[in-house]
mmCIF file of C-alpha atoms in Angstrom:
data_model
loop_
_atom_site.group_PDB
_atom_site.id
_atom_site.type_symbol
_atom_site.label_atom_id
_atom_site.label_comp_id
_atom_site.label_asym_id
_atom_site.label_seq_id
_atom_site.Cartn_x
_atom_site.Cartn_y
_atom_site.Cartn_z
ATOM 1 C CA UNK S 1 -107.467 -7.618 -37.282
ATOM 2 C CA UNK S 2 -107.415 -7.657 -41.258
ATOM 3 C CA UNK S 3 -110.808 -7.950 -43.558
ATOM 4 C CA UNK S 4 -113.765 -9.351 -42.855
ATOM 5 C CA UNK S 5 -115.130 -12.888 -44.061
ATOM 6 C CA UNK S 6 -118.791 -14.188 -43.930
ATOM 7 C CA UNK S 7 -119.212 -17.988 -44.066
ATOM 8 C CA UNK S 8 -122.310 -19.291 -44.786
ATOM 9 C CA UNK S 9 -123.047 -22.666 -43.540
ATOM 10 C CA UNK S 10 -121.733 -23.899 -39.852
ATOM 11 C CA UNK S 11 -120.836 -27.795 -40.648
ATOM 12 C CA UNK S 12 -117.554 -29.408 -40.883
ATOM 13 C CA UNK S 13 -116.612 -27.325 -44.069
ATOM 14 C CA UNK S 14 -117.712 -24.208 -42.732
ATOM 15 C CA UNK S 15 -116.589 -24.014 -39.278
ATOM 16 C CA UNK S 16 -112.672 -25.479 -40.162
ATOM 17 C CA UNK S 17 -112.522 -22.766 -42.618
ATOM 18 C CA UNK S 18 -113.685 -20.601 -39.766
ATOM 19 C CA UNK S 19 -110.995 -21.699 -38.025
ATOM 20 C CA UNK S 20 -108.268 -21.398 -39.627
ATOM 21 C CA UNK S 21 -109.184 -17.752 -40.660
ATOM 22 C CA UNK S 22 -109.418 -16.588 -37.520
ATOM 23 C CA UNK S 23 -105.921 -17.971 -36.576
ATOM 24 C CA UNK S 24 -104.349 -15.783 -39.432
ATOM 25 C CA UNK S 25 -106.294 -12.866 -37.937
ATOM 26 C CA UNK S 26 -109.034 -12.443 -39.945
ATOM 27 C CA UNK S 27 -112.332 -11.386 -38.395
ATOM 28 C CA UNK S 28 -115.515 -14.299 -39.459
ATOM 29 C CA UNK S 29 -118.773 -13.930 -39.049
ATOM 30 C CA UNK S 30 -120.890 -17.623 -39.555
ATOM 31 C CA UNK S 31 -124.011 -17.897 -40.246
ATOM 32 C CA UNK S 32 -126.025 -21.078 -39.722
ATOM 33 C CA UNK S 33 -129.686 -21.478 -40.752
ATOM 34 C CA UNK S 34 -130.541 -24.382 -38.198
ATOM 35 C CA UNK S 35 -130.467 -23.900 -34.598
ATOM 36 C CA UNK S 36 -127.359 -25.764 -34.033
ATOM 37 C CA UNK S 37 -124.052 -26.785 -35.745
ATOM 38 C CA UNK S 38 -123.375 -29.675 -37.544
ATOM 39 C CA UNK S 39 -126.497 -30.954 -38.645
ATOM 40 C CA UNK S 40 -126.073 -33.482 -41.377
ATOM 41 C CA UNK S 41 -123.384 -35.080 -39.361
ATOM 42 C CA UNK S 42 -125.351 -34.906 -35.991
ATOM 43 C CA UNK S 43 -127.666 -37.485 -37.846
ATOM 44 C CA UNK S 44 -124.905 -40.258 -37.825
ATOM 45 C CA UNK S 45 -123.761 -42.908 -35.020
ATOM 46 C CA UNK S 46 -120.879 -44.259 -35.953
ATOM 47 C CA UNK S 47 -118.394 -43.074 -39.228
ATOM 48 C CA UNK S 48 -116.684 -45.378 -41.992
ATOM 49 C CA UNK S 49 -114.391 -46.921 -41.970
ATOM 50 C CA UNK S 50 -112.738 -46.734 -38.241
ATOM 51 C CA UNK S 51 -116.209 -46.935 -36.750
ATOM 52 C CA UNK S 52 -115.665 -43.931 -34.927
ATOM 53 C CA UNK S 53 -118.263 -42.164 -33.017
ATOM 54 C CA UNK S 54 -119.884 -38.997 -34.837
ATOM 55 C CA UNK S 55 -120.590 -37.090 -31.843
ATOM 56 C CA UNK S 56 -117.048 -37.582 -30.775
ATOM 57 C CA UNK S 57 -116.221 -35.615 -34.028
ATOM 58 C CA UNK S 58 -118.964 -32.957 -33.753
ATOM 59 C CA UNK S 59 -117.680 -32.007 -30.006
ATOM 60 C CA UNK S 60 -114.013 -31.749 -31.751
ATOM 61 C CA UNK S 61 -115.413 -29.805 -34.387
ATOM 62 C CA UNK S 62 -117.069 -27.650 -32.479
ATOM 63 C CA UNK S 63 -114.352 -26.880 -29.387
ATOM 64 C CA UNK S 64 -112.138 -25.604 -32.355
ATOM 65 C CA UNK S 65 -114.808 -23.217 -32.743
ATOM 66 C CA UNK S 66 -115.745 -21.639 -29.520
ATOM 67 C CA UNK S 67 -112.062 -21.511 -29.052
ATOM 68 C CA UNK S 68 -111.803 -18.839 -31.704
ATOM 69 C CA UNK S 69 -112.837 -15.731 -32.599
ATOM 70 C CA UNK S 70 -115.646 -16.074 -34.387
ATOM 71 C CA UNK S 71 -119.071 -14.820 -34.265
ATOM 72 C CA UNK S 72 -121.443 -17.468 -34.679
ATOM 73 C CA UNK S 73 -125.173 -16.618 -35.630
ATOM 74 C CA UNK S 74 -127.524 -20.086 -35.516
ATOM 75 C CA UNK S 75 -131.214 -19.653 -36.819
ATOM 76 C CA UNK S 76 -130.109 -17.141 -39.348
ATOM 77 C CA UNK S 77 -130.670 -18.148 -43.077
ATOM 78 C CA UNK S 78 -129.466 -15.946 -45.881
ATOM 79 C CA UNK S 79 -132.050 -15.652 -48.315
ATOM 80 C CA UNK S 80 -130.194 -13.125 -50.823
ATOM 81 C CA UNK S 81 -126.823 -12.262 -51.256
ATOM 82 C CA UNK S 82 -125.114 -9.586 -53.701
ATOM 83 C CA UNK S 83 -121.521 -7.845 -54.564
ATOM 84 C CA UNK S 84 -121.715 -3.819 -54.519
ATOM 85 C CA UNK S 85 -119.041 -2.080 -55.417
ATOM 86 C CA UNK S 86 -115.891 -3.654 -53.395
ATOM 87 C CA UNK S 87 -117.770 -5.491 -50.772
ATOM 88 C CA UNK S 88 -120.381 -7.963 -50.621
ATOM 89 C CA UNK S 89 -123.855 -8.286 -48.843
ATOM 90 C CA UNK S 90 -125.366 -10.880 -47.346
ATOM 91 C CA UNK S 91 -129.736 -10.326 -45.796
ATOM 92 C CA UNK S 92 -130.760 -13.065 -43.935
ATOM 93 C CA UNK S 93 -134.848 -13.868 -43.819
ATOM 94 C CA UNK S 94 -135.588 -11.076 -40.800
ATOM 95 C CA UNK S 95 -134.082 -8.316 -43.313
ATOM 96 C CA UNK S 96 -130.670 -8.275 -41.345
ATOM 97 C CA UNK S 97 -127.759 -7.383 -43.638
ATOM 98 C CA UNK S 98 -124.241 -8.624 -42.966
ATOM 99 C CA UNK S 99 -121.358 -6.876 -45.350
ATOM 100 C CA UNK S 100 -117.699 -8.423 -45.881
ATOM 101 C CA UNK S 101 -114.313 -8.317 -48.069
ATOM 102 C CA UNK S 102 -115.307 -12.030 -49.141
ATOM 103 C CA UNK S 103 -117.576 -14.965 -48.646
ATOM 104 C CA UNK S 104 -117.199 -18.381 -48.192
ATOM 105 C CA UNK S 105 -120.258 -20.719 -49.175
ATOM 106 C CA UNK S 106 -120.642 -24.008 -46.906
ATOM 107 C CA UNK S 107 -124.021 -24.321 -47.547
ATOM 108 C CA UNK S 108 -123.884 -28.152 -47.567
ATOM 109 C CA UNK S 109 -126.469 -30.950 -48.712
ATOM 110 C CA UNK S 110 -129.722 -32.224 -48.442
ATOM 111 C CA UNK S 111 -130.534 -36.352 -47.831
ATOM 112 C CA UNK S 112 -132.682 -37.104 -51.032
ATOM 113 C CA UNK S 113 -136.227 -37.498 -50.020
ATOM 114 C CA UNK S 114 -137.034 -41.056 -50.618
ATOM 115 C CA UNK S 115 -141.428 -40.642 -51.066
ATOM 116 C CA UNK S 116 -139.917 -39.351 -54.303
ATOM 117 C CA UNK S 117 -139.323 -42.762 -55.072
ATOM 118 C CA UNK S 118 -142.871 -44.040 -54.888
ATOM 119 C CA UNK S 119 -142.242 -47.867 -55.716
ATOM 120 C CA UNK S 120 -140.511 -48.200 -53.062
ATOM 121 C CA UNK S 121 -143.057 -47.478 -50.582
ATOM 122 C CA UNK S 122 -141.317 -44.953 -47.917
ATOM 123 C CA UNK S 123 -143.698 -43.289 -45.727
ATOM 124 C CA UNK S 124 -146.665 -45.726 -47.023
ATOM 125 C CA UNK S 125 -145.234 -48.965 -46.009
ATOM 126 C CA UNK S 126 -143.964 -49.357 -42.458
ATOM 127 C CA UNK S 127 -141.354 -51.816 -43.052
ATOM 128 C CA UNK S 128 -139.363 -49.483 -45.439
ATOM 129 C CA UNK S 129 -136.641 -46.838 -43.350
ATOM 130 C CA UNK S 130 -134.066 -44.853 -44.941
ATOM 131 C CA UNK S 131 -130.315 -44.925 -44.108
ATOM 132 C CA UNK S 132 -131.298 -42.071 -42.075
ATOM 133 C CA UNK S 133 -133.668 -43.595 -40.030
ATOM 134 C CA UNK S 134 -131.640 -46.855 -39.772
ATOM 135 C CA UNK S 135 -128.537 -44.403 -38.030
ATOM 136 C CA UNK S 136 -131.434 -43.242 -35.832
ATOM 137 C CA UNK S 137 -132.341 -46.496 -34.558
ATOM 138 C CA UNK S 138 -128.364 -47.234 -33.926
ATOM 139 C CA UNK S 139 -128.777 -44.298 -32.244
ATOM 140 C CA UNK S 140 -131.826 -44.791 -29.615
ATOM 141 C CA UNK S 141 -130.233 -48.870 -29.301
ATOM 142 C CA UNK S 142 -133.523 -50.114 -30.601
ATOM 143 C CA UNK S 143 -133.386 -51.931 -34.129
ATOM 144 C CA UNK S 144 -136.420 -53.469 -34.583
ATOM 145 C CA UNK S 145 -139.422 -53.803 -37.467
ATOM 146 C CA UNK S 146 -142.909 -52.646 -37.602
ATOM 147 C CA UNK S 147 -143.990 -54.544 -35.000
ATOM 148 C CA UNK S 148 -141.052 -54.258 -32.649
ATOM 149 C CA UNK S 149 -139.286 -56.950 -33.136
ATOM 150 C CA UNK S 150 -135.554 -58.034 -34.131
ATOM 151 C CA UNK S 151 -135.689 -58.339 -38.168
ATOM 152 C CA UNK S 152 -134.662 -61.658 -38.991
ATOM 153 C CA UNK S 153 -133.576 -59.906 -42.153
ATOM 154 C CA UNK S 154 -133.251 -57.179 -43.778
ATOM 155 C CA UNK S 155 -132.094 -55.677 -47.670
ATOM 156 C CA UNK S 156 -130.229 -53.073 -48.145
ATOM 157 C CA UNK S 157 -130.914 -50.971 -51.554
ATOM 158 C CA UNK S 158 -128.242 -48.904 -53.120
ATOM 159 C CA UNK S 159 -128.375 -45.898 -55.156
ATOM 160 C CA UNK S 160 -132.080 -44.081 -53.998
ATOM 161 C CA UNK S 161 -131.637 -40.765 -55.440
ATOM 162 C CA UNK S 162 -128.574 -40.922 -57.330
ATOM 163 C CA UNK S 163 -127.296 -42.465 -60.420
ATOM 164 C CA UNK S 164 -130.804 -42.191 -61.556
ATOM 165 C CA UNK S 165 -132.069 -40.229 -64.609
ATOM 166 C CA UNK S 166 -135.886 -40.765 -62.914
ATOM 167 C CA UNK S 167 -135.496 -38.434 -60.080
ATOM 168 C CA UNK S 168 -133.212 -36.312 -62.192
ATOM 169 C CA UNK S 169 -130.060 -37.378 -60.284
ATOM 170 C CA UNK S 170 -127.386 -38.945 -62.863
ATOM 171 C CA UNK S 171 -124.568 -38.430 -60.419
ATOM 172 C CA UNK S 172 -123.304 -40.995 -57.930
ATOM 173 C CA UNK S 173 -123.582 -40.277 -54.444
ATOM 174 C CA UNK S 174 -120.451 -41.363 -53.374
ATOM 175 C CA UNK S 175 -121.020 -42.403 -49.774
ATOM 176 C CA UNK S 176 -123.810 -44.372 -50.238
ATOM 177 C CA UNK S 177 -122.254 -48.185 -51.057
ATOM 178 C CA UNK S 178 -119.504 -47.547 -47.772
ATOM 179 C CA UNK S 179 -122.485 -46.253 -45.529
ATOM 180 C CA UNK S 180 -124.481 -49.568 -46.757
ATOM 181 C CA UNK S 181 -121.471 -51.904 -45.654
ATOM 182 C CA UNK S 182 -120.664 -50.186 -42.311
ATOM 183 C CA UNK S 183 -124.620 -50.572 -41.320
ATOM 184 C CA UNK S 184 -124.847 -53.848 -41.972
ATOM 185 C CA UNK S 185 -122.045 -54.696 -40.087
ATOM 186 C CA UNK S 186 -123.109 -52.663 -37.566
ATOM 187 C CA UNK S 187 -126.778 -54.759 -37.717
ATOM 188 C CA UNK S 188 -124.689 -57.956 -37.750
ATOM 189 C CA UNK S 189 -122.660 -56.782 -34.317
ATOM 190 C CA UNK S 190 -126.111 -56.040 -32.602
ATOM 191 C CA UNK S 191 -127.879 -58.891 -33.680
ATOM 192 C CA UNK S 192 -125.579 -61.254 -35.242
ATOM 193 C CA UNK S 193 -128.560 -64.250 -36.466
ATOM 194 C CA UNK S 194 -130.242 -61.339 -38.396
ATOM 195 C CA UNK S 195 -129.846 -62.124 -42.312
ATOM 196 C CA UNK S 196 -128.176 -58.888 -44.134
ATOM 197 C CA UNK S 197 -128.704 -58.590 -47.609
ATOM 198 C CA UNK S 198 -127.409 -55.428 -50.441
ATOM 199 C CA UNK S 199 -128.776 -54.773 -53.534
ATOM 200 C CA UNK S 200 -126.379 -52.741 -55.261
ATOM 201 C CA UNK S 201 -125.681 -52.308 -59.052
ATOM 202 C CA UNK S 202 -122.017 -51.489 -58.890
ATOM 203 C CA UNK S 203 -120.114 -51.197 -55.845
ATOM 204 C CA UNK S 204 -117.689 -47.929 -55.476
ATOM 205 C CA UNK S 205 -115.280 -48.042 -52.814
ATOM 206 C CA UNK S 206 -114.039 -44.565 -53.230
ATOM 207 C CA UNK S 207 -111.650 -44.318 -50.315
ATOM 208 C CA UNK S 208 -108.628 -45.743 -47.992
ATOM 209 C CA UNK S 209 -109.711 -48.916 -45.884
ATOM 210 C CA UNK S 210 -113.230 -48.817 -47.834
ATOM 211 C CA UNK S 211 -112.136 -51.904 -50.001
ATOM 212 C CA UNK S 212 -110.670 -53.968 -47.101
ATOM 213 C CA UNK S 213 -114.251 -53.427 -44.930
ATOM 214 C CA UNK S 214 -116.258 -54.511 -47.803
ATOM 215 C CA UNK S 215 -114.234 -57.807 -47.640
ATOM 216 C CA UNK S 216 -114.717 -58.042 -44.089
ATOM 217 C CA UNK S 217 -118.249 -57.347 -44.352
ATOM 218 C CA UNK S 218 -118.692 -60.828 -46.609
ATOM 219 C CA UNK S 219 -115.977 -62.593 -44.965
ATOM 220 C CA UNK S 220 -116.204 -62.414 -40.980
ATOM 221 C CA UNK S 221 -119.965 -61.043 -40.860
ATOM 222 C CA UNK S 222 -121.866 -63.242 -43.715
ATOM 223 C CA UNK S 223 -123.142 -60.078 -45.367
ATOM 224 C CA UNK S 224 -125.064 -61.146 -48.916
ATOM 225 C CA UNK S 225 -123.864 -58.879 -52.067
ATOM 226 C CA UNK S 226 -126.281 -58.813 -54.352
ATOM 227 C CA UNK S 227 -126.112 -57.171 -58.111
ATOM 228 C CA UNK S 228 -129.436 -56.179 -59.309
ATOM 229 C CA UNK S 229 -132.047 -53.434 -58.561
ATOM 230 C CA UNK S 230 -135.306 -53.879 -56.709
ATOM 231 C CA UNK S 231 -137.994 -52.849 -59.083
ATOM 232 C CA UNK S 232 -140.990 -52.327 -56.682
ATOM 233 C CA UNK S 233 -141.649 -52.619 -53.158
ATOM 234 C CA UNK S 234 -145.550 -54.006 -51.462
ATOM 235 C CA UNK S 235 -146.905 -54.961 -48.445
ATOM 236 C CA UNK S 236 -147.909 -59.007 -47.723
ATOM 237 C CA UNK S 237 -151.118 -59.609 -46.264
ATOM 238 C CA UNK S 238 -149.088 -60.092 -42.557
ATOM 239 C CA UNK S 239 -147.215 -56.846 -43.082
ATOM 240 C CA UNK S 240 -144.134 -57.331 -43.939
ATOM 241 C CA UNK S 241 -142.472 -55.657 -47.749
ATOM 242 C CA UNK S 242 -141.978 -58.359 -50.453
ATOM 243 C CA UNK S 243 -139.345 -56.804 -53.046
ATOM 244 C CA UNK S 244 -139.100 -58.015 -57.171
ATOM 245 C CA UNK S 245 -135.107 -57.756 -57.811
ATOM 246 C CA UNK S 246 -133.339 -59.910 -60.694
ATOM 247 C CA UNK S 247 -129.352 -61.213 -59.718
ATOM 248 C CA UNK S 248 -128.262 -60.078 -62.933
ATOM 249 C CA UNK S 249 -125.040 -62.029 -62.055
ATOM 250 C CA UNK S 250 -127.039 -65.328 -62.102
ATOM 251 C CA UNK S 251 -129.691 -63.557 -64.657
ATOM 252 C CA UNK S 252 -132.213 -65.039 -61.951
ATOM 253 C CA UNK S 253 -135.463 -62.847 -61.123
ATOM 254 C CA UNK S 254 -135.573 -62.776 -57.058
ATOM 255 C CA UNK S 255 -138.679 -62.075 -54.824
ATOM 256 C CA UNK S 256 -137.813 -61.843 -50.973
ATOM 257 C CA UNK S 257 -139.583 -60.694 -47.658
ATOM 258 C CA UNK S 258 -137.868 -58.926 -45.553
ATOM 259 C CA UNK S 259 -138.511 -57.171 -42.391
ATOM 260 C CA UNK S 260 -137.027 -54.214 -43.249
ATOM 261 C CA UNK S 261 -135.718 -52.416 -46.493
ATOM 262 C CA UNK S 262 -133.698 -50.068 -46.014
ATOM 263 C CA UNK S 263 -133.053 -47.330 -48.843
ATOM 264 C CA UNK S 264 -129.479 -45.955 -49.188
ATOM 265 C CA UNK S 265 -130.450 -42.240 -49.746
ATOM 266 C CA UNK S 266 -127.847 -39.941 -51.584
ATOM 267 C CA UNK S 267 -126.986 -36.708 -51.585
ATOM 268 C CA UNK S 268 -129.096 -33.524 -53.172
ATOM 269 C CA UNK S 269 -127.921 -29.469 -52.673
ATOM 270 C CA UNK S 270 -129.528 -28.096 -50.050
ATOM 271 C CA UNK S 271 -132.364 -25.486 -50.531
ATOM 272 C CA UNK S 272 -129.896 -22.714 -49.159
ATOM 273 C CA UNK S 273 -126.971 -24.274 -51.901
ATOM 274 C CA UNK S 274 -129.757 -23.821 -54.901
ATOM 275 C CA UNK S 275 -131.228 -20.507 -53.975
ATOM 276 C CA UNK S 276 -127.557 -18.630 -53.793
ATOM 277 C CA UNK S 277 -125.920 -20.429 -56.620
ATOM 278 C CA UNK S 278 -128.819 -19.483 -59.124
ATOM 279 C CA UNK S 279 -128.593 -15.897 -57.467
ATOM 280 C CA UNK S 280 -124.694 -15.283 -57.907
ATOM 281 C CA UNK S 281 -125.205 -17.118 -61.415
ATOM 282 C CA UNK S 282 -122.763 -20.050 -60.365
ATOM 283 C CA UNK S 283 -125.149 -22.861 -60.445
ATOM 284 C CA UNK S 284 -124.419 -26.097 -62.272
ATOM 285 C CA UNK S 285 -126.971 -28.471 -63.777
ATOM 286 C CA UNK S 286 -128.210 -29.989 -60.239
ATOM 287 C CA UNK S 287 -127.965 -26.916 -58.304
ATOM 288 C CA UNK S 288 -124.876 -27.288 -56.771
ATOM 289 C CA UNK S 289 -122.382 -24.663 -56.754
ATOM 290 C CA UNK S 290 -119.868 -24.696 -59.572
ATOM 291 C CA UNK S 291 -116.386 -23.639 -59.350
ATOM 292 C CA UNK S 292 -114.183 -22.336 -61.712
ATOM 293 C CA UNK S 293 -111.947 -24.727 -62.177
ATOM 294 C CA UNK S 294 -112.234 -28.050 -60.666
ATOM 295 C CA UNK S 295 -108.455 -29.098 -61.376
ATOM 296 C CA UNK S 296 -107.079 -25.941 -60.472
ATOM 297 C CA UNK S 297 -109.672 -23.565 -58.983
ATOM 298 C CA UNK S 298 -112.055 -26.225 -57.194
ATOM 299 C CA UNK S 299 -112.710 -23.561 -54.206
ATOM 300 C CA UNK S 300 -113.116 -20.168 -56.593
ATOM 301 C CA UNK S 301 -116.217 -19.420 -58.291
ATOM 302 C CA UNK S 302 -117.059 -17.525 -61.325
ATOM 303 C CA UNK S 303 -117.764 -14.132 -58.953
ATOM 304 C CA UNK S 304 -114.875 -12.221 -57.712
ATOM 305 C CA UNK S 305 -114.683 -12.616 -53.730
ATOM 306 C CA UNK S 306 -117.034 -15.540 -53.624
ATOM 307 C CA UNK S 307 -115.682 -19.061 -52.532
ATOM 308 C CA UNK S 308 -117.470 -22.268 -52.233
ATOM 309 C CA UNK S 309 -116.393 -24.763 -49.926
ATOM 310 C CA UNK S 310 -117.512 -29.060 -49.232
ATOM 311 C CA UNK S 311 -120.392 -30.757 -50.479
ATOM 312 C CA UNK S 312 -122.180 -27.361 -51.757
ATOM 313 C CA UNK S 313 -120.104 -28.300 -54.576
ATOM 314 C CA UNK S 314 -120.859 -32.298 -55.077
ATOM 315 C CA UNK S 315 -121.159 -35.049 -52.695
ATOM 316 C CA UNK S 316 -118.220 -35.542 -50.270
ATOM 317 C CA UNK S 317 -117.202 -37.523 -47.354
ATOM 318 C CA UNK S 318 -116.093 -35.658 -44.283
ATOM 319 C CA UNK S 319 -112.115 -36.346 -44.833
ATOM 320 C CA UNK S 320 -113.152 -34.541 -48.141
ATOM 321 C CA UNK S 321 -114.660 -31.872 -46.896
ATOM 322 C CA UNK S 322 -112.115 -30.843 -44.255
ATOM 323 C CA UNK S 323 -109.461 -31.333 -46.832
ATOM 324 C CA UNK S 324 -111.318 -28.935 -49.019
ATOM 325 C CA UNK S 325 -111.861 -26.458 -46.224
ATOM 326 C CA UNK S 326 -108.271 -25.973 -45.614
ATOM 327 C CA UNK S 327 -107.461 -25.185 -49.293
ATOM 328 C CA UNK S 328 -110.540 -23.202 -49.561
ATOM 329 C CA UNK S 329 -108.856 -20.733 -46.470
ATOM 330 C CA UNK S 330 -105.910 -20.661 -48.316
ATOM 331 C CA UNK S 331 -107.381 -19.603 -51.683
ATOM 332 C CA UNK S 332 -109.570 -16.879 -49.438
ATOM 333 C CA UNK S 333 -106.322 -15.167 -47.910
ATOM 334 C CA UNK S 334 -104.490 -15.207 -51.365
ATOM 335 C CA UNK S 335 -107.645 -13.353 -52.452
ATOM 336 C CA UNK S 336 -107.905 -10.730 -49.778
ATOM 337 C CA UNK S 337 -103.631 -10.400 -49.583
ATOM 338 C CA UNK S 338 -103.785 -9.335 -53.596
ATOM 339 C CA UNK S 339 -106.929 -7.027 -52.683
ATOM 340 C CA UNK S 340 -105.120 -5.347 -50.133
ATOM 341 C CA UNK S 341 -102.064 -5.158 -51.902
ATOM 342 C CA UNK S 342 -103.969 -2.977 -55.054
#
């Protein structure tokens, strides 16, 4: 076996890195602060834009892992982590210390929290979900309002916690207008007479096939497009959500009841993502971690021995992330190949 490598962060990013490590011989040590793998994408039913199943991917995921030689530690969170001299040290929130040649950081994301967001209503108004909670209901087979019944329609609103200077977030999400489309074509195959509306203010189809199933999504399932933002969210006197938007293609002002509004949440660094990257001093303006280059050094950081991997960096879809991870393992073996070699 060669040097050692502590990964922090057991999702997609984390574990492929892990992965392919091990396979060159290196011995890895992951850490994970939840008590399972995979969390963020646990919370999904089906994936853009195949429709494939997300557990499907998680048990792939995860076989590659138990398959290698890795030790895994779940329920461990790293709450400091420091270089001295040659190696670096990683404590975790019971005071245990874990020491390697280098680190890789897959510390992930956060969902934004929509009460943030308070004219919309989440968590005061029961017809308002999040994208979360809509994946949830996919999930348990059981779409169905405040009152548990089949909406009869239902508005989709882009852009909750990104792309907007209010909650501090200027940066686009990324998934957010692809997740919106493949929901409400997944509402429309469930309950086909239910009326599917999205509030968006610019739609960004960032990857392959993304384009073609927004066409679809008007086309073959009836799915309304709508450009404008909905100002404010309240509750009618029978308790449904009345929304304010304006078309601002039609320059129209628009008031609508829906039975459910569902909030496309973006994407925020996680707690562990902010608390390391201000301690190693590689923290951009929204707490993610910032490489060194993002041309030509996307995986480095500004710390010798210190990588960062997936959407600790910036929002990223999963193709993304596993991409990154494999030229993130790369960039780690160059690293410890010219340390050994000195």
């Amino acid at each position: 076996m060669k040097n050692s490598i502590l990964i922090i962060g057991a999702g997609p990013a984390g574990i492929e890195a892990a992965v392919i490590l091990s396979k060159l011989g290196y011995t890895i040590t992951l850490l994970e602060k939840e008590n399972q793998t995979n969390t963020n994408l646990r919370n999904k039913m089906l994936l853009f834009p195949d429709f494939s199943e997300a557990q499907t991917l998680v048990e792939t995921i995860d076989a590659e892992l138990f398959d290698s030689y890795i030790t895994l530690h779940c329920d461990t969170e790293v709450v400091n982590l420091e270089r001295k001299e040659t190696v670096w040290i990683a404590t975790d929130v019971n005071h245990k210390t874990y020491q390697a040649d280098a680190v890789l950081l897959a510390t992930g994301y956060t969902p934004f929290n929509a009460k943030r967001k308070e004219e919309y209503g989440y968590g005061i108004y029961n017809g308002v979900i999040t994208s979360l909670d809509l994946e949830e209901m996919f999930k348990q087979k059981n779409i169905s309002n405040a009152f548990g019944e089949t909406p009869k329609k239902v508005c989709f609103l882009q852009c909750v916690g990104s792309r907007d200077e209010k909650s501090g977030n200027n940066y686009c999400s990324k998934i957010c207008c692809i997740t919106a489309v493949k929901q409400a074509i997944e509402l429309k195959r469930v309950s086909s007479e239910t009326e599917v509306y999205i509030f968006y203010m610019d739609l960004r189809m960032w990857g392959q096939g993304y384009e073609e199933l927004y066409r679809e999504a008007q086309e073959k399932y009836g799915i309304y497009f709508i450009r404008g933002r909905i100002s404010e969210a309240a509750a009618t006197f029978d308790g449904k959500i009345q929304i304010k938007s304006e078309d601002t293609l039609m320059g129209l002002p628009l008031k609508m009841t829906p039975d459910l509004l569902v909030l496309m949440i973006g994407m925020e660094p996680s707690k562990g993502t902010k608390t390391l990257a201000k301690q190693c001093h590689c923290e951009e303006e929204y707490g993610f971690f910032k490489s060194l280059d993002p041309i030509f050094a996307d995986q480095k950081t500004n710390q010798l021995g210190l990588f960062a991997v997936g959407a600790c960096k910036r929002p990223m879809s999963i193709p993304d992330v596993l991409a990154d991870a494999r030229a993130a393992a790369i960039e780690v073996r160059e690293y410890l190949e010219d340390l050994n070699s000195n």
